[in-house]
Coordinates of C-alpha atoms in Angstrom, one line a residue:
X824 CA -3.5 -18.2 36.5
X825 CA -5.6 -20.5 34.2
X826 CA -9.0 -19.0 36.0
X827 CA -7.7 -15.9 35.2
X828 CA -7.2 -16.7 31.4
X829 CA -10.7 -17.6 31.6
X830 CA -12.3 -14.2 32.2
X831 CA -12.2 -14.0 28.4
X832 CA -14.0 -17.3 28.4
X833 CA -16.8 -18.9 26.8
X834 CA -15.3 -22.7 26.4
X835 CA -16.6 -23.1 30.0
X836 CA -19.5 -21.4 30.5
X837 CA -20.7 -23.7 27.7
X838 CA -19.3 -27.1 29.6
X839 CA -20.6 -26.6 33.1
X840 CA -24.0 -25.9 31.3
X841 CA -24.0 -28.9 29.5
X842 CA -22.9 -32.3 31.1
X843 CA -22.3 -34.1 28.6
X844 CA -20.1 -31.5 27.2
X845 CA -17.5 -32.7 31.0
X846 CA -18.4 -36.5 30.4
X847 CA -16.9 -36.0 26.6
X848 CA -14.2 -33.8 27.9
X849 CA -13.2 -36.5 30.6
X850 CA -14.0 -39.1 27.7
X851 CA -10.8 -37.6 25.5
X852 CA -8.7 -37.8 28.6
X853 CA -8.9 -34.7 30.0
X854 CA -9.0 -34.0 34.6
X855 CA -10.7 -32.5 36.5
X856 CA -8.1 -30.3 36.9
X857 CA -8.1 -28.9 33.4
X858 CA -12.2 -28.0 33.3
X859 CA -11.2 -24.5 33.9
X860 CA -8.3 -24.4 31.4
X861 CA -8.5 -22.7 27.6
X862 CA -9.2 -24.9 25.3
X863 CA -7.2 -23.7 21.7
X864 CA -8.2 -25.9 18.5
X865 CA -5.2 -26.6 16.8
X866 CA -6.2 -26.6 12.6
X867 CA -3.9 -28.8 10.6
X868 CA -4.2 -28.2 7.0
X869 CA -1.7 -31.8 6.8
X870 CA -2.1 -34.2 4.8
X871 CA 0.7 -36.9 2.7
X872 CA -1.1 -35.8 -0.9
X873 CA 0.7 -32.1 -1.0
X874 CA 5.3 -30.9 0.2
X875 CA 4.0 -28.1 0.9
X876 CA 1.2 -30.0 4.0
X877 CA 3.3 -32.7 4.3
X878 CA 4.0 -31.5 7.3
X879 CA 2.0 -30.0 9.1
X880 CA 0.8 -32.8 11.1
X881 CA 3.3 -32.8 12.4
X882 CA 4.4 -29.7 13.1
X883 CA 1.0 -29.6 15.0
X884 CA 1.5 -31.9 17.7
X885 CA 5.1 -29.8 18.7
X886 CA 2.5 -26.7 18.8
X887 CA 0.3 -28.6 20.8
X888 CA 3.1 -29.1 22.5
X889 CA 3.4 -25.3 23.5
X890 CA 0.0 -25.2 24.7
X891 CA 0.4 -27.1 27.1
X892 CA 3.5 -26.8 28.5
X893 CA 1.7 -23.2 29.2
X894 CA -1.4 -23.9 30.9
X895 CA -3.4 -25.1 28.5
X896 CA -5.5 -27.5 26.7
X897 CA -4.7 -28.2 22.9
X898 CA -6.8 -29.6 20.5
X899 CA -6.0 -30.6 17.4
X900 CA -8.5 -31.2 14.6
X901 CA -8.4 -30.7 11.5
X902 CA -9.0 -29.3 7.6
X903 CA -8.4 -29.7 3.8
X904 CA -5.8 -28.3 1.8
X905 CA -5.7 -28.2 -2.8
X906 CA -2.5 -29.1 -3.8
X907 CA -2.6 -26.0 -6.2
X908 CA 0.9 -26.9 -7.9
X909 CA -0.4 -30.5 -8.5
X910 CA -4.2 -29.1 -10.0
X911 CA -2.6 -26.8 -12.2
X912 CA -3.0 -27.5 -15.3
X913 CA -6.1 -30.0 -15.4
X914 CA -10.0 -30.3 -13.8
X915 CA -8.2 -30.4 -10.8
X916 CA -7.6 -26.4 -10.4
X917 CA -11.1 -25.5 -10.3
X918 CA -11.2 -26.8 -6.9
X919 CA -8.5 -24.4 -5.5
X920 CA -10.1 -21.6 -4.9
X921 CA -12.8 -22.9 -4.0
X922 CA -11.2 -24.2 -0.7
X923 CA -10.2 -21.6 0.8
X924 CA -13.5 -20.9 1.2
X925 CA -14.0 -24.5 2.4
X926 CA -10.8 -24.4 4.8
X927 CA -12.3 -21.1 6.0
X928 CA -16.2 -22.1 6.7
X929 CA -14.2 -25.7 7.7
X930 CA -12.6 -23.4 10.9
X931 CA -15.3 -21.1 11.9
X932 CA -17.1 -23.9 11.9
X933 CA -14.9 -26.0 14.6
X934 CA -13.7 -23.2 16.4
X935 CA -17.7 -22.1 16.8
X936 CA -19.4 -25.3 17.8
X937 CA -16.5 -26.7 20.3
X938 CA -16.5 -22.7 21.7
X939 CA -12.0 -23.2 21.7
X940 CA -11.3 -19.4 23.2
X941 CA -8.7 -20.1 20.7
X942 CA -7.3 -20.9 17.6
X943 CA -3.6 -21.6 16.2
X944 CA -3.8 -22.3 12.0
X945 CA -1.0 -24.3 11.3
X946 CA -1.3 -24.2 6.8
X947 CA 0.8 -23.9 4.3
X948 CA 0.1 -23.9 0.7
X949 CA -1.5 -21.1 -1.1
X950 CA -5.4 -21.7 0.0
X951 CA -4.4 -22.7 3.5
X952 CA -3.6 -18.9 4.4
X953 CA -6.2 -16.5 3.8
X954 CA -9.0 -19.3 4.1
X955 CA -7.4 -19.1 8.1
X956 CA -7.1 -15.9 8.4
X957 CA -11.3 -15.3 7.2
X958 CA -11.9 -18.0 9.5
X959 CA -9.9 -15.6 12.4
X960 CA -11.6 -13.0 11.4
X961 CA -14.9 -14.4 11.8
X962 CA -14.2 -16.1 14.5
X963 CA -12.8 -13.2 16.4
X964 CA -10.6 -15.4 19.4
X965 CA -7.2 -15.5 20.1
X966 CA -5.9 -16.7 17.5
X967 CA -1.8 -17.2 15.6
X968 CA -0.8 -18.5 12.3
X969 CA 2.0 -20.6 11.6
X970 CA 3.4 -21.3 8.1
X971 CA 5.0 -24.8 7.5
X972 CA 7.6 -23.2 6.0
X973 CA 9.5 -23.0 2.4
X974 CA 11.1 -25.7 0.8
X975 CA 14.5 -25.7 -0.3
X976 CA 15.4 -25.3 -4.0
X977 CA 16.3 -28.1 -6.7
X978 CA 19.8 -29.2 -8.1
X979 CA 19.8 -29.9 -11.1
X980 CA 23.4 -30.0 -13.2
X981 CA 24.5 -27.9 -10.8
X982 CA 21.7 -25.6 -11.8
X983 CA 19.1 -24.1 -8.7
X984 CA 15.2 -25.4 -9.1
X985 CA 11.7 -25.1 -8.0
X986 CA 8.3 -25.7 -9.7
X987 CA 9.0 -24.1 -12.1
X988 CA 11.5 -24.5 -13.2
X989 CA 9.4 -28.2 -14.0
X990 CA 5.8 -26.2 -15.5
X991 CA 8.6 -23.7 -18.0
X992 CA 10.7 -27.4 -19.0
X993 CA 7.3 -28.6 -20.8
X994 CA 8.2 -25.9 -22.8
X995 CA 11.5 -26.0 -23.8
X996 CA 10.1 -29.7 -24.6
X997 CA 7.6 -28.4 -26.9
X998 CA 9.6 -26.5 -28.2
X999 CA 12.8 -28.7 -29.0
X1000 CA 15.0 -27.3 -26.7
X1001 CA 15.0 -29.0 -23.5
X1002 CA 16.4 -33.6 -24.0
X1003 CA 14.5 -35.9 -22.5
X1004 CA 17.6 -36.2 -20.1
X1005 CA 17.1 -32.8 -19.0
X1006 CA 13.9 -32.9 -19.1
X1007 CA 13.2 -36.0 -16.2
X1008 CA 16.1 -34.7 -14.1
X1009 CA 15.2 -31.3 -14.0
X1010 CA 11.2 -33.3 -12.8
X1011 CA 12.8 -35.3 -11.2
X1012 CA 15.1 -33.2 -8.6
X1013 CA 12.7 -29.3 -8.4
X1014 CA 11.5 -30.6 -6.0
X1015 CA 13.3 -31.6 -3.1
X1016 CA 11.1 -32.3 -0.1
X1017 CA 8.1 -30.6 1.8
X1018 CA 7.9 -26.8 2.1
X1019 CA 5.9 -24.5 -0.3
X1020 CA 6.6 -23.7 -3.4
X1021 CA 10.3 -21.5 -3.0
X1022 CA 9.8 -18.8 -4.6
X1023 CA 8.2 -15.4 -4.2
X1024 CA 4.9 -17.0 -5.3
X1025 CA 1.4 -16.5 -2.8
X1026 CA 2.7 -19.7 -0.7
X1027 CA 5.6 -17.0 0.1
X1028 CA 3.5 -14.1 -0.5
X1029 CA 0.6 -14.5 1.7
X1030 CA 3.0 -16.3 5.0
X1031 CA 5.5 -12.7 4.6
X1032 CA 2.6 -10.7 4.6
X1033 CA 0.7 -12.3 7.2
X1034 CA 3.8 -11.7 8.7
X1035 CA 4.2 -8.5 8.2
X1036 CA 0.2 -8.0 9.2
X1037 CA 1.1 -9.2 12.9
X1038 CA -0.6 -13.1 12.7
X1039 CA 1.7 -14.7 12.8
X1040 CA 5.3 -14.9 15.0
X1041 CA 8.3 -13.0 13.9
X1042 CA 10.4 -15.2 11.6
X1043 CA 7.3 -18.3 10.4
X1044 CA 7.9 -16.7 6.6
X1045 CA 11.1 -16.6 6.9
X1046 CA 12.7 -19.9 8.3
X1047 CA 12.4 -23.2 5.7
X1048 CA 10.1 -26.2 6.1
X1049 CA 13.9 -28.0 7.6
X1050 CA 14.7 -25.4 9.4
X1051 CA 15.4 -26.2 13.0
X1052 CA 13.3 -22.5 14.0
X1053 CA 10.6 -24.3 13.3
X1054 CA 10.2 -25.8 16.0
X1055 CA 11.2 -23.6 18.4
X1056 CA 9.1 -21.2 16.8
X1057 CA 6.0 -24.1 18.1
X1058 CA 7.2 -23.8 21.5
X1059 CA 6.9 -19.9 20.9
X1060 CA 3.8 -20.2 20.0
X1061 CA 1.8 -21.4 23.6
X1062 CA 3.7 -18.8 25.8
X1063 CA 2.3 -16.0 22.8
X1064 CA -1.1 -18.0 22.9
X1065 CA -1.4 -17.2 26.8
X1066 CA -0.2 -13.9 27.0
X1067 CA -3.0 -13.1 24.2
X1068 CA -5.8 -14.9 25.9
X1069 CA -4.6 -12.5 29.2
X1070 CA -5.1 -9.7 27.4
X1071 CA -7.6 -10.0 25.7
X1072 CA -6.2 -9.5 21.4
X1073 CA -8.3 -10.7 19.3
X1074 CA -7.7 -10.8 15.7
X1075 CA -10.1 -7.7 14.7
X1076 CA -8.0 -5.7 16.8
X1077 CA -4.5 -6.9 14.9
X1078 CA -7.1 -6.5 11.1
X1079 CA -6.9 -3.2 11.3
X1080 CA -6.4 -0.6 8.2
X1081 CA -3.1 0.1 8.8
X1082 CA -2.4 -3.1 9.3
X1083 CA -3.4 -4.2 5.6
X1084 CA -1.5 -1.5 4.1
X1085 CA 1.7 -2.9 6.3
X1086 CA 0.4 -6.6 4.6
X1087 CA 0.5 -5.1 1.1
X1088 CA 3.1 -2.9 1.6
X1089 CA 5.6 -5.5 1.8
X1090 CA 3.6 -7.7 -1.3
X1091 CA 4.2 -5.0 -3.2
X1092 CA 8.0 -4.9 -1.9
X1093 CA 8.8 -8.5 -2.6
X1094 CA 6.5 -8.3 -5.7
X1095 CA 4.7 -11.1 -4.5
X1096 CA 1.6 -12.4 -6.1
X1097 CA -1.2 -11.3 -7.6
X1098 CA -3.8 -13.9 -5.7
X1099 CA -2.8 -11.3 -3.3
X1100 CA -5.0 -9.4 -4.3
X1101 CA -7.6 -11.2 -4.1
X1102 CA -7.3 -12.8 -0.6
X1103 CA -6.9 -9.1 1.0
X1104 CA -10.3 -7.8 0.0
X1105 CA -11.7 -11.0 1.3
X1106 CA -9.8 -10.6 4.6
X1107 CA -11.4 -7.1 5.1
X1108 CA -14.4 -8.4 4.6
X1109 CA -14.1 -11.1 7.1
X1110 CA -12.2 -8.6 9.3
X1111 CA -15.9 -6.4 8.2
X1112 CA -13.2 -2.9 6.9
X1113 CA -13.9 -2.5 3.1
X1114 CA -11.1 -2.7 1.2
X1115 CA -10.2 -2.1 -3.2
X1116 CA -8.9 -2.2 -6.0
X1117 CA -7.8 2.0 -5.7
X1118 CA -6.6 1.2 -1.4
X1119 CA -4.7 -1.3 -3.2
X1120 CA -3.4 0.6 -6.6
X1121 CA -2.8 3.8 -3.7
X1122 CA -0.2 1.1 -1.5
X1123 CA 1.1 -0.1 -4.8
X1124 CA 2.1 3.7 -6.4
X1125 CA 4.0 5.0 -3.5
X1126 CA 6.1 0.8 -2.7
X1127 CA 8.9 0.3 -4.5
X1128 CA 9.6 -3.6 -5.8
X1129 CA 13.2 -3.9 -4.7
X1130 CA 13.5 -7.9 -4.2
X1131 CA 14.7 -9.7 -6.2
X1132 CA 12.7 -13.0 -5.6
X1133 CA 11.9 -15.5 -8.1
X1134 CA 9.9 -15.5 -10.5
X1135 CA 11.4 -12.4 -12.6
X1136 CA 14.4 -12.4 -10.4
X1137 CA 16.5 -15.3 -9.4
X1138 CA 16.7 -15.6 -5.9
X1139 CA 14.4 -18.0 -3.2
X1140 CA 12.4 -18.1 0.3
X1141 CA 15.1 -19.8 2.2
X1142 CA 18.7 -16.5 0.9
X1143 CA 16.4 -14.3 3.2
X1144 CA 16.4 -16.1 6.1
X1145 CA 20.4 -15.5 5.0
X1146 CA 19.8 -11.2 5.7
X1147 CA 17.7 -11.5 8.8
X1148 CA 14.6 -12.6 7.4
X1149 CA 11.5 -10.9 6.6
X1150 CA 12.7 -8.6 9.7
X1151 CA 15.0 -7.3 8.5
X1152 CA 13.2 -6.2 5.2
X1153 CA 10.4 -4.8 7.4
X1154 CA 13.1 -3.0 10.0
X1155 CA 14.4 -1.5 6.7
X1156 CA 10.4 -0.3 5.7
X1157 CA 9.7 1.2 9.1
X1158 CA 13.1 3.1 9.1
X1159 CA 12.4 4.6 5.7
X1160 CA 8.3 5.4 7.0
X1161 CA 7.0 2.7 4.4
X1162 CA 5.1 0.9 6.9
X1163 CA 3.1 1.6 10.3
X1164 CA 5.4 0.8 14.2
X1165 CA 2.2 1.4 16.1
X1166 CA 0.1 -1.4 14.7
X1167 CA -0.5 -4.4 17.8
X1168 CA 0.7 -8.6 16.3
X1169 CA 0.2 -11.4 17.7
X1170 CA 3.8 -11.1 20.9
X1171 CA 1.4 -9.4 22.4
X1172 CA 3.8 -6.3 20.8
X1173 CA 3.4 -3.7 17.8
X1174 CA 5.6 -4.0 15.1
X1175 CA 7.7 -2.1 15.7
X1176 CA 8.7 -3.3 19.0
X1177 CA 9.3 -7.0 17.5
X1178 CA 11.2 -5.3 15.2
X1179 CA 13.7 -3.2 17.8
X1180 CA 16.0 -6.4 18.2
X1181 CA 15.8 -7.8 13.9
X1182 CA 19.1 -7.1 11.6
X1183 CA 20.1 -4.1 9.8
X1184 CA 20.0 -5.2 6.2
X1185 CA 23.8 -4.9 4.8
X1186 CA 23.7 -3.4 0.8
X1187 CA 27.2 -3.3 0.8
X1188 CA 27.0 -7.4 0.8
X1189 CA 23.6 -7.9 -1.2
X1190 CA 21.8 -7.6 -4.0
X1191 CA 18.8 -9.3 -3.3
X1192 CA 16.6 -7.5 -1.2
X1193 CA 18.2 -3.3 -3.0
X1194 CA 17.6 -0.2 -1.6
X1195 CA 14.2 2.2 -1.6
X1196 CA 16.9 4.4 -3.4
X1197 CA 18.0 1.9 -6.6
X1198 CA 14.5 -0.5 -6.9
X1199 CA 14.0 -2.8 -9.7
X1200 CA 10.9 -0.3 -10.2
X1201 CA 10.0 2.6 -8.7
X1202 CA 6.5 1.5 -7.8
X1203 CA 4.5 -1.6 -7.0
X1204 CA 4.5 -4.3 -9.5
X1205 CA 1.1 -4.8 -9.1
X1206 CA -1.1 -3.1 -11.2
X1207 CA -5.1 -2.5 -11.6
X1208 CA -6.3 -1.7 -14.5
X1209 CA -9.8 -0.4 -16.4
X1210 CA -11.1 -0.3 -19.5
X1211 CA -13.4 -1.1 -22.8
X1212 CA -11.8 -4.4 -21.9
X1213 CA -12.2 -4.4 -17.6
X1214 CA -15.0 -2.0 -16.6
X1215 CA -14.9 -3.3 -13.4
X1216 CA -10.9 -4.2 -13.2
X1217 CA -7.9 -7.0 -13.6
X1218 CA -4.9 -7.2 -11.9
X1219 CA -1.4 -6.7 -13.8
X1220 CA 2.2 -7.9 -12.3
X1221 CA 4.0 -5.7 -14.6
X1222 CA 7.5 -6.1 -12.9
X1223 CA 9.6 -3.3 -15.5
X1224 CA 11.9 -6.1 -16.9
X1225 CA 9.1 -7.2 -19.3
X1226 CA 8.4 -3.5 -20.0
X1227 CA 5.2 -1.2 -19.6
X1228 CA 3.4 -1.2 -22.8
X1229 CA 2.8 -4.0 -24.7
X1230 CA -0.1 -4.0 -28.1
X1231 CA -1.0 -7.4 -30.5
X1232 CA -3.0 -9.2 -31.7
X1233 CA -6.2 -11.5 -30.2
X1234 CA -5.5 -14.9 -30.7
X1235 CA -8.9 -16.6 -29.1
X1236 CA -9.3 -19.3 -26.5
X1237 CA -12.2 -20.8 -24.9
X1238 CA -10.8 -22.5 -21.4
X1239 CA -7.0 -23.4 -20.5
X1240 CA -7.1 -26.6 -22.6
X1241 CA -7.6 -24.2 -25.7
X1242 CA -4.8 -22.2 -25.2
X1243 CA -2.3 -25.4 -24.8
X1244 CA -3.3 -27.0 -28.0
X1245 CA -3.1 -24.1 -29.8
X1246 CA 1.1 -23.5 -28.7
X1247 CA 1.8 -27.4 -28.5
X1248 CA 0.3 -27.2 -32.2
X1249 CA 3.0 -23.5 -33.2
X1250 CA -0.6 -21.1 -33.3
X1251 CA 1.3 -18.8 -30.4
X1252 CA 3.6 -16.8 -32.1
X1253 CA 5.2 -12.9 -31.8
X1254 CA 3.1 -10.1 -31.3
X1255 CA 0.0 -11.9 -30.4
X1256 CA -1.7 -10.9 -27.0
X1257 CA -3.6 -14.6 -26.0
X1258 CA -6.6 -14.7 -24.7
X1259 CA -8.0 -17.0 -22.1
X1260 CA -11.7 -17.1 -21.2
X1261 CA -14.5 -18.6 -20.0
X1262 CA -12.4 -19.2 -16.0
X1263 CA -13.5 -16.3 -14.6
X1264 CA -14.9 -17.1 -11.0
X1265 CA -18.7 -18.4 -12.4
X1266 CA -16.9 -19.5 -15.7
X1267 CA -14.0 -21.8 -15.0
X1268 CA -15.7 -22.3 -12.0
X1269 CA -13.1 -21.8 -9.7
X1270 CA -11.7 -19.3 -11.0
X1271 CA -8.6 -20.8 -11.9
X1272 CA -4.6 -20.5 -12.3
X1273 CA -3.0 -20.4 -15.8
X1274 CA 0.4 -20.9 -14.6
X1275 CA 1.2 -23.9 -16.9
X1276 CA 0.5 -21.3 -20.7
X1277 CA 3.0 -18.9 -18.6
X1278 CA 5.4 -20.9 -18.3
X1279 CA 5.4 -22.8 -21.4
X1280 CA 5.2 -20.2 -23.2
X1281 CA 8.8 -18.4 -20.9
X1282 CA 9.9 -22.0 -21.4
X1283 CA 9.5 -21.6 -25.1
X1284 CA 11.2 -17.8 -24.9
X1285 CA 7.9 -15.7 -25.9
X1286 CA 7.8 -14.6 -22.5
X1287 CA 8.9 -11.2 -23.7
X1288 CA 7.3 -11.5 -27.4
X1289 CA 4.1 -12.6 -26.0
X1290 CA 1.2 -11.2 -23.9
X1291 CA -1.6 -13.2 -22.1
X1292 CA -4.8 -12.1 -20.5
X1293 CA -7.8 -13.4 -18.7
X1294 CA -11.2 -13.5 -17.1
X1295 CA -8.9 -16.3 -14.9
X1296 CA -6.1 -15.9 -11.7
X1297 CA -2.3 -16.7 -12.1
X1298 CA 0.2 -18.6 -9.5
X1299 CA 2.4 -16.8 -7.8
X1300 CA 4.9 -18.3 -10.1
X1301 CA 3.8 -16.0 -13.4
X1302 CA 5.7 -13.9 -14.5
X1303 CA 5.6 -11.8 -18.1
X1304 CA 3.3 -9.5 -19.7
X1305 CA -0.3 -10.6 -18.9
X1306 CA -3.7 -9.5 -17.0
X1307 CA -5.8 -11.8 -15.0
X1308 CA -8.8 -11.8 -12.4
X1309 CA -10.7 -9.1 -15.7
X1310 CA -14.2 -8.3 -14.5
X1311 CA -16.9 -8.4 -15.7
X1312 CA -15.7 -12.3 -16.9
X1313 CA -16.7 -13.7 -20.3
X1314 CA -19.8 -15.8 -18.3
X1315 CA -21.1 -13.0 -17.0
X1316 CA -20.9 -11.4 -20.6
X1317 CA -17.9 -9.1 -19.9
X1318 CA -16.2 -7.8 -22.5
X1319 CA -13.8 -10.3 -22.8
X1320 CA -16.2 -12.7 -24.5
X1321 CA -16.8 -10.6 -27.1
X1322 CA -13.3 -10.7 -28.3
X1323 CA -12.7 -11.9 -31.9
X1324 CA -8.7 -13.4 -33.3
X1325 CA -7.0 -10.9 -35.1
X1326 CA -8.7 -7.9 -33.1
X1327 CA -6.0 -5.2 -31.2
X1328 CA -5.4 -5.1 -28.3
X1329 CA -3.2 -2.4 -25.6
X1330 CA -2.0 -3.0 -22.4
X1331 CA -1.1 0.0 -20.7
X1332 CA 1.1 0.0 -17.3
X1333 CA 1.3 3.6 -17.1
X1334 CA -1.5 4.9 -17.6
X1335 CA -3.5 1.6 -16.7
X1336 CA -5.1 0.8 -19.0
X1337 CA -6.6 -2.5 -21.0
X1338 CA -8.1 -1.4 -23.8
X1339 CA -9.9 -3.0 -27.1
X1340 CA -9.3 -1.8 -30.4
X1341 CA -13.0 -2.4 -31.4
X1342 CA -16.0 0.8 -31.5
X1343 CA -18.8 0.5 -29.3
X1344 CA -21.3 -0.8 -32.3
X1345 CA -18.8 -3.1 -33.3
X1346 CA -18.9 -4.9 -29.4
X1347 CA -23.3 -3.9 -30.1
X1348 CA -23.5 -6.3 -32.2
X1349 CA -20.7 -9.3 -31.0
X1350 CA -23.2 -8.9 -28.3
X1351 CA -26.8 -9.4 -30.4
X1352 CA -25.5 -13.5 -31.2
X1353 CA -23.5 -13.9 -27.8
X1354 CA -24.1 -17.9 -25.9
X1355 CA -22.4 -17.7 -22.6
X1356 CA -20.0 -20.4 -22.6
X1357 CA -21.2 -23.2 -20.3
X1358 CA -19.0 -24.2 -17.8
X1359 CA -18.4 -27.9 -17.2
X1360 CA -19.1 -30.4 -13.6
X1361 CA -21.4 -27.9 -12.6
X1362 CA -24.1 -29.3 -11.8
X1363 CA -24.1 -30.4 -7.9
X1364 CA -21.7 -30.9 -5.2
X1365 CA -19.2 -27.8 -4.0
X1366 CA -19.1 -26.8 -7.3
X1367 CA -22.5 -25.7 -8.3
X1368 CA -22.6 -24.2 -4.7
X1369 CA -19.4 -21.5 -5.9
X1370 CA -21.3 -21.2 -8.6
X1371 CA -24.7 -20.2 -6.6
X1372 CA -22.5 -17.9 -4.6
X1373 CA -19.7 -16.3 -5.2
X1374 CA -19.0 -12.6 -5.7
X1375 CA -16.7 -11.4 -8.8
X1376 CA -13.3 -10.9 -8.2
X1377 CA -13.3 -7.4 -8.2
X1378 CA -15.3 -8.4 -3.9
X1379 CA -13.1 -11.0 -3.7
X1380 CA -14.2 -14.0 -4.6
X1381 CA -16.0 -14.9 -2.0
X1382 CA -19.2 -16.5 -1.3
X1383 CA -21.4 -15.3 2.3
X1384 CA -22.8 -12.5 1.3

């Protein structure tokens, strides 16, 4: 069987022609009979500094056992991770989005240099997943993504908590509406252990949608990190990888126009993160598929928002498992003609075949997932906005709970820090559109997330009283009337750079317009005296390279164009 598997292998060819390579493989403990076996790289994003990733090195060992028991050689290597939750609100957040591309580059580098026959990526936090999938599309060898799983919910005084609870407690503290005891209690009990942030935030958004796309095993996104199903998934991966090698099923066979539509349909149905827009454009780019804002808007237009999940709802990712997991949701959407059933997946079966044994949703016994006939919103919550304030687009997260139209007076903040300072001084008030600019891909640099500002606003009880727009990103944990990814960004001279305090701004989710009510003539006058705000810390290193190479937000912030 080993020789049959290797009919698609380049590893054996490379090593036969390189005696030193064979010698090195003997040196790491391989035997003569192992030399004809497929070599599977196991890329772990595990590290000790983040609950999303702390357990991944351990899971990688289980993955290796599953690979080895199926007559293949598993070889673990590591790539990086950055905690979005820990970097939000500080300079470290500038390194978050660049980490996605570093992950993709490093996995591509190792798998290509070592000529591994296949790849399993064991991932946790937000940027791990798109980075891994981008690498899979580039190297195009049999590959499976394994999600480390969501964290269980925390609790304080009988109230369920997650990471956003901690951020919103900050707003309550500033507003004086939370005691010191409760503030400390929330902070210390929001996250009870290992696993990625528990709502339908970016990690769970990407995990759910990548499962729908077909590059992870059924239920991979549904099992919490501490669930026994995670170890079984590791064991099952070996058999699945062996099948992928035998049938030569490659990532670019799985990542297709149809499967991207499946992924984005799940994003819309479950109320997922706006970051999915950025990441799927980047994934499509590496798979050689053009994916535009117009394509994503069309999917949003036809997909009702049906899941009452955090951050705008009340349920957690762990609650979906009790209903049958993401496969149960997919099975329902398949029956309703919302997703494509003929797409091939890492199981070697089609989406429809994978879902045959999935349970049916029971709409009578739960209200987490609603029927299409009674959605939270009749179309997707992600809306691609345009107007004189976003000529190349902006990405809004409008669930309908905050209304569909907002008009207010601009409160301009150059950088996130300026907004938080204004908030602490009580300068963020009802009726404002808070503009946080110079936080784009180049101006940030790194397009940081604005979770701390939006959570502070929510915690202070201003969530339905102010809107917030930015050329930066929003966390999957953000909710409220918000528009991000505004392009062109301020550093590039986009109109957002010309806004002044007191200007009137309209955000209309029905018409998908983002309008600054200032005449073209006045904007032309303002442009004459405009100078870009110089981004900090870009003289050398990672952020310098990112600043020089990153594409605009509407092109996915890729670094290899």
